[in-house]
Amino acid sequence: MHVREYGSSERTVVLIHGGPGAAGYLAPLAQGLADAFHVLEPFQRRSGGAPLTVAQHVADLHEVVSSLRGARPALVGHSWGAMLALAHGAAHPTDSRALVLIGCGTFDRAARRRVNEVREQRMSPPQRRWLADWNGAIDRDEELRAAGDVMLAVDSYDPVVTELDAVWCDARGAHESWDDMVRLQDAGAYPRAFAAIAAPVLMLHGAADPHPGPLIRAGLAPHLPQLEYRELGRCGHYPWLERLARDEFFATLREWLLRQFAVAS
């Protein structure tokens, strides 16, 4: 795995990107935390050979965490990455001191339906036509990158950029990883397994994020009684890129993380 590194603090934060299959777009988030934390930004495994699974991604993430030689990091995941942070926390409950879920993805069909409904309401006719041309089958890496940039506009409130600037996209890996996550949900494994997580968990969610924060929180809460929920006004799915919310986002995230390191030290 390729891992980008920022900052030199003794407090380590591991950023987990979303997509799945879209690596590198968390650089602005990492840079915004690097003055107070040692930040690792691993790029998740790309497709090739056996189909990618959640278990493989968890094992890869565990390699990164284990490389810290006993230093327990905070895991900060965005979207799919927040889901992966929870999966890792369930499999390795003592290895991270805190979890932060930014724009967390969905764990049931009702929440996924709501995401699609909100996006459909927001999309302009050209955006609808663009997505309809692909008929939901985004099979090439460049199509996934283009779709990400289209959805950035749909999923945001007032973004400061028009492109996510991912280093690479992996359409096959996205399909394989997401299909396995849905399989595990349908089998009842998630979110039930998250009851094993003892670490503090913060859910940071934009009020304008199509992913329905209150609905996702309601599905997680029975398994994560320690879950804290903070909603950011005038904010969509990428809080660090929101013109009107990024200062509050960084202040909230930084303060909460510093508190967790102070408590655990």
PDB file of C-alpha atoms in Angstrom:
ATOM      1  CA  MET A   1       0.000   0.000   0.000  1.00  0.00           C
ATOM      2  CA  HIS A   2       1.156   3.505  -0.774  1.00  0.00           C
ATOM      3  CA  VAL A   3       0.927   5.749   2.304  1.00  0.00           C
ATOM      4  CA  ARG A   4       1.311   9.518   2.237  1.00  0.00           C
ATOM      5  CA  GLU A   5       2.556  11.084   5.450  1.00  0.00           C
ATOM      6  CA  TYR A   6       2.062  14.561   6.926  1.00  0.00           C
ATOM      7  CA  GLY A   7       3.184  16.266  10.144  1.00  0.00           C
ATOM      8  CA  SER A   8       5.404  15.026  12.954  1.00  0.00           C
ATOM      9  CA  SER A   9       3.307  14.984  16.124  1.00  0.00           C
ATOM     10  CA  GLU A  10       3.279  11.997  18.502  1.00  0.00           C
ATOM     11  CA  ARG A  11      -0.507  11.956  18.011  1.00  0.00           C
ATOM     12  CA  THR A  12      -1.179   9.801  14.938  1.00  0.00           C
ATOM     13  CA  VAL A  13      -4.307   9.968  12.804  1.00  0.00           C
ATOM     14  CA  VAL A  14      -4.988   7.532   9.955  1.00  0.00           C
ATOM     15  CA  LEU A  15      -7.239   8.905   7.206  1.00  0.00           C
ATOM     16  CA  ILE A  16      -9.358   6.379   5.305  1.00  0.00           C
ATOM     17  CA  HIS A  17     -10.597   7.485   1.908  1.00  0.00           C
ATOM     18  CA  GLY A  18     -13.968   6.730   0.406  1.00  0.00           C
ATOM     19  CA  GLY A  19     -15.183   5.725  -3.002  1.00  0.00           C
ATOM     20  CA  PRO A  20     -14.521   2.935  -2.731  1.00  0.00           C
ATOM     21  CA  GLY A  21     -11.794   3.000  -5.329  1.00  0.00           C
ATOM     22  CA  ALA A  22     -10.908   6.715  -5.186  1.00  0.00           C
ATOM     23  CA  ALA A  23      -7.508   7.363  -3.620  1.00  0.00           C
ATOM     24  CA  GLY A  24      -5.756  10.612  -2.787  1.00  0.00           C
ATOM     25  CA  TYR A  25      -8.591  13.122  -2.523  1.00  0.00           C
ATOM     26  CA  LEU A  26      -8.158  13.444   1.256  1.00  0.00           C
ATOM     27  CA  ALA A  27      -4.925  15.445   0.866  1.00  0.00           C
ATOM     28  CA  PRO A  28      -6.587  18.785   1.808  1.00  0.00           C
ATOM     29  CA  LEU A  29      -8.008  17.165   4.955  1.00  0.00           C
ATOM     30  CA  ALA A  30      -4.609  15.712   5.847  1.00  0.00           C
ATOM     31  CA  GLN A  31      -2.898  19.059   5.302  1.00  0.00           C
ATOM     32  CA  GLY A  32      -5.474  20.767   7.513  1.00  0.00           C
ATOM     33  CA  LEU A  33      -4.621  18.442  10.414  1.00  0.00           C
ATOM     34  CA  ALA A  34      -0.853  18.161   9.939  1.00  0.00           C
ATOM     35  CA  ASP A  35       0.061  21.033  12.268  1.00  0.00           C
ATOM     36  CA  ALA A  36      -1.405  19.165  15.265  1.00  0.00           C
ATOM     37  CA  PHE A  37      -1.171  15.496  14.271  1.00  0.00           C
ATOM     38  CA  HIS A  38       1.000  12.972  12.502  1.00  0.00           C
ATOM     39  CA  VAL A  39      -1.296  12.046   9.617  1.00  0.00           C
ATOM     40  CA  LEU A  40      -1.119   8.891   7.511  1.00  0.00           C
ATOM     41  CA  GLU A  41      -3.123   8.691   4.291  1.00  0.00           C
ATOM     42  CA  PRO A  42      -3.010   5.113   2.945  1.00  0.00           C
ATOM     43  CA  PHE A  43      -4.268   4.355  -0.545  1.00  0.00           C
ATOM     44  CA  GLN A  44      -6.474   1.279  -0.428  1.00  0.00           C
ATOM     45  CA  ARG A  45      -5.629  -1.844  -2.424  1.00  0.00           C
ATOM     46  CA  ARG A  46      -6.493  -1.753  -6.119  1.00  0.00           C
ATOM     47  CA  SER A  47      -8.294  -4.542  -7.952  1.00  0.00           C
ATOM     48  CA  GLY A  48      -6.482  -7.372  -9.688  1.00  0.00           C
ATOM     49  CA  GLY A  49      -6.628 -11.108  -9.140  1.00  0.00           C
ATOM     50  CA  ALA A  50      -9.136 -12.230  -6.526  1.00  0.00           C
ATOM     51  CA  PRO A  51     -12.121  -9.897  -5.994  1.00  0.00           C
ATOM     52  CA  LEU A  52     -11.607  -7.279  -3.313  1.00  0.00           C
ATOM     53  CA  THR A  53     -13.451  -7.809  -0.017  1.00  0.00           C
ATOM     54  CA  VAL A  54     -14.083  -5.843   3.137  1.00  0.00           C
ATOM     55  CA  ALA A  55     -11.938  -8.388   4.998  1.00  0.00           C
ATOM     56  CA  GLN A  56      -9.008  -7.674   2.664  1.00  0.00           C
ATOM     57  CA  HIS A  57      -9.341  -3.924   3.161  1.00  0.00           C
ATOM     58  CA  VAL A  58      -9.519  -4.433   6.945  1.00  0.00           C
ATOM     59  CA  ALA A  59      -6.371  -6.571   6.838  1.00  0.00           C
ATOM     60  CA  ASP A  60      -4.560  -3.935   4.771  1.00  0.00           C
ATOM     61  CA  LEU A  61      -5.597  -1.177   7.164  1.00  0.00           C
ATOM     62  CA  HIS A  62      -4.488  -3.325  10.090  1.00  0.00           C
ATOM     63  CA  GLU A  63      -1.040  -3.561   8.487  1.00  0.00           C
ATOM     64  CA  VAL A  64      -0.803   0.227   8.533  1.00  0.00           C
ATOM     65  CA  VAL A  65      -1.964   0.438  12.150  1.00  0.00           C
ATOM     66  CA  SER A  66       0.389  -2.363  13.230  1.00  0.00           C
ATOM     67  CA  SER A  67       3.332  -0.562  11.631  1.00  0.00           C
ATOM     68  CA  LEU A  68       2.967   2.097  14.334  1.00  0.00           C
ATOM     69  CA  ARG A  69       4.381  -0.403  16.860  1.00  0.00           C
ATOM     70  CA  GLY A  70       1.887  -0.047  19.652  1.00  0.00           C
ATOM     71  CA  ALA A  71       0.975   3.606  19.134  1.00  0.00           C
ATOM     72  CA  ARG A  72      -2.811   3.604  19.020  1.00  0.00           C
ATOM     73  CA  PRO A  73      -3.991   6.020  16.336  1.00  0.00           C
ATOM     74  CA  ALA A  74      -7.329   7.663  15.754  1.00  0.00           C
ATOM     75  CA  LEU A  75      -9.039   6.429  12.589  1.00  0.00           C
ATOM     76  CA  VAL A  76     -10.780   9.141  10.574  1.00  0.00           C
ATOM     77  CA  GLY A  77     -12.817   7.781   7.684  1.00  0.00           C
ATOM     78  CA  HIS A  78     -14.855   9.543   5.036  1.00  0.00           C
ATOM     79  CA  SER A  79     -17.964   7.994   3.422  1.00  0.00           C
ATOM     80  CA  TRP A  80     -16.976   4.406   2.484  1.00  0.00           C
ATOM     81  CA  GLY A  81     -13.844   5.045   4.575  1.00  0.00           C
ATOM     82  CA  ALA A  82     -16.010   5.654   7.652  1.00  0.00           C
ATOM     83  CA  MET A  83     -17.646   2.278   7.066  1.00  0.00           C
ATOM     84  CA  LEU A  84     -14.215   0.688   6.749  1.00  0.00           C
ATOM     85  CA  ALA A  85     -13.076   2.359   9.995  1.00  0.00           C
ATOM     86  CA  LEU A  86     -16.021   0.712  11.764  1.00  0.00           C
ATOM     87  CA  ALA A  87     -15.257  -2.652  10.173  1.00  0.00           C
ATOM     88  CA  HIS A  88     -11.642  -2.404  11.344  1.00  0.00           C
ATOM     89  CA  GLY A  89     -12.750  -1.308  14.810  1.00  0.00           C
ATOM     90  CA  ALA A  90     -15.016  -4.351  15.078  1.00  0.00           C
ATOM     91  CA  ALA A  91     -12.249  -6.737  13.980  1.00  0.00           C
ATOM     92  CA  HIS A  92      -9.521  -5.103  16.091  1.00  0.00           C
ATOM     93  CA  PRO A  93     -11.293  -3.344  18.973  1.00  0.00           C
ATOM     94  CA  THR A  94      -8.167  -2.474  20.992  1.00  0.00           C
ATOM     95  CA  ASP A  95      -6.005  -1.104  18.189  1.00  0.00           C
ATOM     96  CA  SER A  96      -7.453   2.404  17.765  1.00  0.00           C
ATOM     97  CA  ARG A  97      -8.138   4.987  20.433  1.00  0.00           C
ATOM     98  CA  ALA A  98     -10.980   6.754  18.625  1.00  0.00           C
ATOM     99  CA  LEU A  99     -13.016   6.666  15.417  1.00  0.00           C
ATOM    100  CA  VAL A 100     -14.356   9.618  13.444  1.00  0.00           C
ATOM    101  CA  LEU A 101     -17.008   9.039  10.780  1.00  0.00           C
ATOM    102  CA  ILE A 102     -17.222  11.920   8.281  1.00  0.00           C
ATOM    103  CA  GLY A 103     -20.217  11.732   5.948  1.00  0.00           C
ATOM    104  CA  CYS A 104     -20.661   8.093   6.908  1.00  0.00           C
ATOM    105  CA  GLY A 105     -22.020   5.696   4.310  1.00  0.00           C
ATOM    106  CA  THR A 106     -25.195   3.663   4.614  1.00  0.00           C
ATOM    107  CA  PHE A 107     -25.897   0.368   6.375  1.00  0.00           C
ATOM    108  CA  ASP A 108     -29.430  -0.403   5.189  1.00  0.00           C
ATOM    109  CA  ARG A 109     -31.575  -0.179   2.082  1.00  0.00           C
ATOM    110  CA  ALA A 110     -33.831   2.571   3.461  1.00  0.00           C
ATOM    111  CA  ALA A 111     -30.865   4.910   3.903  1.00  0.00           C
ATOM    112  CA  ARG A 112     -29.577   4.101   0.411  1.00  0.00           C
ATOM    113  CA  ARG A 113     -33.000   4.839  -1.070  1.00  0.00           C
ATOM    114  CA  ARG A 114     -32.960   8.211   0.664  1.00  0.00           C
ATOM    115  CA  VAL A 115     -29.538   9.051  -0.784  1.00  0.00           C
ATOM    116  CA  ASN A 116     -30.808   8.312  -4.287  1.00  0.00           C
ATOM    117  CA  GLU A 117     -34.005  10.307  -3.761  1.00  0.00           C
ATOM    118  CA  VAL A 118     -32.155  13.418  -2.586  1.00  0.00           C
ATOM    119  CA  ARG A 119     -29.643  13.204  -5.391  1.00  0.00           C
ATOM    120  CA  GLU A 120     -32.405  12.817  -7.956  1.00  0.00           C
ATOM    121  CA  GLN A 121     -34.130  15.941  -6.617  1.00  0.00           C
ATOM    122  CA  ARG A 122     -30.926  17.985  -6.781  1.00  0.00           C
ATOM    123  CA  MET A 123     -29.548  16.966 -10.144  1.00  0.00           C
ATOM    124  CA  SER A 124     -29.883  19.282 -13.098  1.00  0.00           C
ATOM    125  CA  PRO A 125     -31.174  17.890 -16.399  1.00  0.00           C
ATOM    126  CA  PRO A 126     -27.619  17.719 -17.859  1.00  0.00           C
ATOM    127  CA  GLN A 127     -26.418  15.848 -14.780  1.00  0.00           C
ATOM    128  CA  ARG A 128     -29.321  13.399 -15.023  1.00  0.00           C
ATOM    129  CA  ARG A 129     -28.620  12.856 -18.721  1.00  0.00           C
ATOM    130  CA  TRP A 130     -24.911  12.280 -18.034  1.00  0.00           C
ATOM    131  CA  LEU A 131     -25.603   9.640 -15.424  1.00  0.00           C
ATOM    132  CA  ALA A 132     -28.408   8.078 -17.486  1.00  0.00           C
ATOM    133  CA  ASP A 133     -25.962   7.583 -20.368  1.00  0.00           C
ATOM    134  CA  TRP A 134     -23.975   5.238 -18.158  1.00  0.00           C
ATOM    135  CA  ASN A 135     -27.138   3.466 -16.988  1.00  0.00           C
ATOM    136  CA  GLY A 136     -25.579   2.981 -13.546  1.00  0.00           C
ATOM    137  CA  ALA A 137     -22.725   0.935 -15.044  1.00  0.00           C
ATOM    138  CA  ILE A 138     -19.533   2.901 -14.438  1.00  0.00           C
ATOM    139  CA  ASP A 139     -16.994   0.296 -15.524  1.00  0.00           C
ATOM    140  CA  ARG A 140     -13.956   2.317 -16.478  1.00  0.00           C
ATOM    141  CA  ASP A 141     -11.641   4.238 -14.181  1.00  0.00           C
ATOM    142  CA  GLU A 142     -12.016   7.519 -16.057  1.00  0.00           C
ATOM    143  CA  GLU A 143     -15.815   7.205 -15.839  1.00  0.00           C
ATOM    144  CA  LEU A 144     -15.589   6.769 -12.067  1.00  0.00           C
ATOM    145  CA  ARG A 145     -13.418   9.875 -11.803  1.00  0.00           C
ATOM    146  CA  ALA A 146     -15.857  11.898 -13.920  1.00  0.00           C
ATOM    147  CA  ALA A 147     -18.829  10.613 -11.925  1.00  0.00           C
ATOM    148  CA  GLY A 148     -17.094  11.640  -8.695  1.00  0.00           C
ATOM    149  CA  ASP A 149     -16.686  15.188  -9.951  1.00  0.00           C
ATOM    150  CA  VAL A 150     -20.341  15.335 -11.059  1.00  0.00           C
ATOM    151  CA  MET A 151     -21.518  14.070  -7.680  1.00  0.00           C
ATOM    152  CA  LEU A 152     -19.239  16.516  -5.832  1.00  0.00           C
ATOM    153  CA  ALA A 153     -21.501  19.315  -7.061  1.00  0.00           C
ATOM    154  CA  VAL A 154     -24.678  17.372  -6.258  1.00  0.00           C
ATOM    155  CA  ASP A 155     -23.558  16.275  -2.800  1.00  0.00           C
ATOM    156  CA  SER A 156     -22.181  19.643  -1.642  1.00  0.00           C
ATOM    157  CA  TYR A 157     -23.690  22.880  -0.338  1.00  0.00           C
ATOM    158  CA  ASP A 158     -21.123  25.500  -1.451  1.00  0.00           C
ATOM    159  CA  PRO A 159     -17.844  23.790  -2.360  1.00  0.00           C
ATOM    160  CA  VAL A 160     -14.604  25.691  -2.934  1.00  0.00           C
ATOM    161  CA  VAL A 161     -13.528  23.291  -5.715  1.00  0.00           C
ATOM    162  CA  THR A 162     -15.172  21.632  -8.709  1.00  0.00           C
ATOM    163  CA  GLU A 163     -13.004  18.498  -8.797  1.00  0.00           C
ATOM    164  CA  LEU A 164     -12.061  16.007  -6.077  1.00  0.00           C
ATOM    165  CA  ASP A 165      -8.510  15.607  -7.390  1.00  0.00           C
ATOM    166  CA  ALA A 166      -8.227  11.880  -6.720  1.00  0.00           C
ATOM    167  CA  VAL A 167      -4.812  10.446  -7.594  1.00  0.00           C
ATOM    168  CA  TRP A 168      -6.369   7.351  -9.128  1.00  0.00           C
ATOM    169  CA  CYS A 169      -9.752   5.676  -9.458  1.00  0.00           C
ATOM    170  CA  ASP A 170     -10.463   1.950  -9.669  1.00  0.00           C
ATOM    171  CA  ALA A 171     -13.932   1.168 -11.019  1.00  0.00           C
ATOM    172  CA  ARG A 172     -13.566  -2.601 -10.752  1.00  0.00           C
ATOM    173  CA  GLY A 173     -12.316  -2.291  -7.172  1.00  0.00           C
ATOM    174  CA  ALA A 174     -15.214   0.004  -6.321  1.00  0.00           C
ATOM    175  CA  HIS A 175     -17.767  -2.543  -7.528  1.00  0.00           C
ATOM    176  CA  GLU A 176     -16.078  -5.482  -5.798  1.00  0.00           C
ATOM    177  CA  SER A 177     -15.631  -3.689  -2.472  1.00  0.00           C
ATOM    178  CA  TRP A 178     -19.110  -2.193  -2.339  1.00  0.00           C
ATOM    179  CA  ASP A 179     -20.790  -5.447  -3.378  1.00  0.00           C
ATOM    180  CA  ASP A 180     -19.062  -7.255  -0.531  1.00  0.00           C
ATOM    181  CA  MET A 181     -20.107  -4.581   1.970  1.00  0.00           C
ATOM    182  CA  VAL A 182     -23.753  -4.897   0.880  1.00  0.00           C
ATOM    183  CA  ARG A 183     -23.474  -8.700   1.092  1.00  0.00           C
ATOM    184  CA  LEU A 184     -22.269  -8.429   4.696  1.00  0.00           C
ATOM    185  CA  GLN A 185     -25.108  -6.054   5.548  1.00  0.00           C
ATOM    186  CA  ASP A 186     -27.703  -8.331   3.976  1.00  0.00           C
ATOM    187  CA  ALA A 187     -26.268 -11.249   5.963  1.00  0.00           C
ATOM    188  CA  GLY A 188     -26.724  -9.286   9.191  1.00  0.00           C
ATOM    189  CA  ALA A 189     -23.006  -8.949   9.968  1.00  0.00           C
ATOM    190  CA  TYR A 190     -23.026  -5.138   9.840  1.00  0.00           C
ATOM    191  CA  PRO A 191     -23.839  -3.073  11.772  1.00  0.00           C
ATOM    192  CA  ARG A 192     -24.291  -5.791  14.432  1.00  0.00           C
ATOM    193  CA  ALA A 193     -20.532  -6.476  14.639  1.00  0.00           C
ATOM    194  CA  PHE A 194     -19.862  -2.878  15.659  1.00  0.00           C
ATOM    195  CA  ALA A 195     -20.986  -3.713  19.206  1.00  0.00           C
ATOM    196  CA  ALA A 196     -17.409  -4.962  19.738  1.00  0.00           C
ATOM    197  CA  ILE A 197     -16.060  -1.407  19.406  1.00  0.00           C
ATOM    198  CA  ALA A 198     -15.212   0.142  22.779  1.00  0.00           C
ATOM    199  CA  ALA A 199     -13.411   3.270  21.516  1.00  0.00           C
ATOM    200  CA  PRO A 200     -15.143   6.667  21.409  1.00  0.00           C
ATOM    201  CA  VAL A 201     -16.890   7.315  18.090  1.00  0.00           C
ATOM    202  CA  LEU A 202     -17.764  10.706  16.613  1.00  0.00           C
ATOM    203  CA  MET A 203     -20.068  11.087  13.629  1.00  0.00           C
ATOM    204  CA  LEU A 204     -19.524  14.418  11.816  1.00  0.00           C
ATOM    205  CA  HIS A 205     -22.215  14.974   9.210  1.00  0.00           C
ATOM    206  CA  GLY A 206     -23.265  17.815   6.964  1.00  0.00           C
ATOM    207  CA  ALA A 207     -26.908  18.845   7.211  1.00  0.00           C
ATOM    208  CA  ALA A 208     -27.016  19.061   3.383  1.00  0.00           C
ATOM    209  CA  ASP A 209     -25.341  15.684   2.813  1.00  0.00           C
ATOM    210  CA  PRO A 210     -27.637  13.407   0.752  1.00  0.00           C
ATOM    211  CA  HIS A 211     -26.551  10.573   3.026  1.00  0.00           C
ATOM    212  CA  PRO A 212     -29.223  10.856   5.748  1.00  0.00           C
ATOM    213  CA  GLY A 213     -27.222  11.482   8.913  1.00  0.00           C
ATOM    214  CA  PRO A 214     -30.038  11.007  11.453  1.00  0.00           C
ATOM    215  CA  LEU A 215     -31.181   7.788   9.752  1.00  0.00           C
ATOM    216  CA  ILE A 216     -27.642   6.391   9.621  1.00  0.00           C
ATOM    217  CA  ARG A 217     -27.079   7.356  13.254  1.00  0.00           C
ATOM    218  CA  ALA A 218     -30.317   5.633  14.279  1.00  0.00           C
ATOM    219  CA  GLY A 219     -29.135   2.423  12.639  1.00  0.00           C
ATOM    220  CA  LEU A 220     -25.740   2.558  14.357  1.00  0.00           C
ATOM    221  CA  ALA A 221     -26.814   3.714  17.830  1.00  0.00           C
ATOM    222  CA  PRO A 222     -28.122   0.350  19.146  1.00  0.00           C
ATOM    223  CA  HIS A 223     -24.679  -1.139  18.491  1.00  0.00           C
ATOM    224  CA  LEU A 224     -22.608   1.931  19.413  1.00  0.00           C
ATOM    225  CA  PRO A 225     -24.061   3.506  22.581  1.00  0.00           C
ATOM    226  CA  GLN A 226     -20.977   5.746  22.818  1.00  0.00           C
ATOM    227  CA  LEU A 227     -21.676   7.315  19.414  1.00  0.00           C
ATOM    228  CA  GLU A 228     -21.600  11.132  19.414  1.00  0.00           C
ATOM    229  CA  TYR A 229     -23.335  12.981  16.594  1.00  0.00           C
ATOM    230  CA  ARG A 230     -22.460  16.493  15.405  1.00  0.00           C
ATOM    231  CA  GLU A 231     -24.285  18.039  12.471  1.00  0.00           C
ATOM    232  CA  LEU A 232     -22.757  20.899  10.498  1.00  0.00           C
ATOM    233  CA  GLY A 233     -25.093  23.456   8.959  1.00  0.00           C
ATOM    234  CA  ARG A 234     -24.671  24.633   5.347  1.00  0.00           C
ATOM    235  CA  CYS A 235     -22.501  21.609   4.717  1.00  0.00           C
ATOM    236  CA  GLY A 236     -22.619  18.647   2.358  1.00  0.00           C
ATOM    237  CA  HIS A 237     -20.692  15.399   1.975  1.00  0.00           C
ATOM    238  CA  TYR A 238     -17.174  16.935   1.944  1.00  0.00           C
ATOM    239  CA  PRO A 239     -16.994  19.270   4.969  1.00  0.00           C
ATOM    240  CA  TRP A 240     -13.330  20.243   4.504  1.00  0.00           C
ATOM    241  CA  LEU A 241     -14.225  21.573   1.027  1.00  0.00           C
ATOM    242  CA  GLU A 242     -17.269  23.606   2.126  1.00  0.00           C
ATOM    243  CA  ARG A 243     -16.815  27.375   1.965  1.00  0.00           C
ATOM    244  CA  LEU A 244     -19.246  28.067   4.829  1.00  0.00           C
ATOM    245  CA  ALA A 245     -18.552  25.086   7.078  1.00  0.00           C
ATOM    246  CA  ARG A 246     -14.906  24.079   6.789  1.00  0.00           C
ATOM    247  CA  ASP A 247     -13.672  26.311   9.642  1.00  0.00           C
ATOM    248  CA  GLU A 248     -16.264  24.863  12.032  1.00  0.00           C
ATOM    249  CA  PHE A 249     -15.523  21.379  10.740  1.00  0.00           C
ATOM    250  CA  PHE A 250     -11.783  21.611  11.352  1.00  0.00           C
ATOM    251  CA  ALA A 251     -12.265  23.245  14.753  1.00  0.00           C
ATOM    252  CA  THR A 252     -14.717  20.551  15.852  1.00  0.00           C
ATOM    253  CA  LEU A 253     -12.612  17.681  14.529  1.00  0.00           C
ATOM    254  CA  ARG A 254      -9.368  19.018  15.980  1.00  0.00           C
ATOM    255  CA  GLU A 255     -10.847  19.708  19.411  1.00  0.00           C
ATOM    256  CA  TRP A 256     -12.471  16.273  19.648  1.00  0.00           C
ATOM    257  CA  LEU A 257      -9.343  14.435  18.534  1.00  0.00           C
ATOM    258  CA  LEU A 258      -7.094  16.341  20.924  1.00  0.00           C
ATOM    259  CA  ARG A 259      -9.453  15.478  23.751  1.00  0.00           C
ATOM    260  CA  GLN A 260      -9.304  11.778  22.900  1.00  0.00           C
ATOM    261  CA  PHE A 261      -5.511  11.774  22.865  1.00  0.00           C
ATOM    262  CA  ALA A 262      -5.426  13.662  26.173  1.00  0.00           C
ATOM    263  CA  VAL A 263      -7.807  11.191  27.826  1.00  0.00           C
ATOM    264  CA  ALA A 264      -6.000   8.140  26.500  1.00  0.00           C
ATOM    265  CA  SER A 265      -2.439   9.308  27.212  1.00  0.00           C
TER     266      SER A 265
END
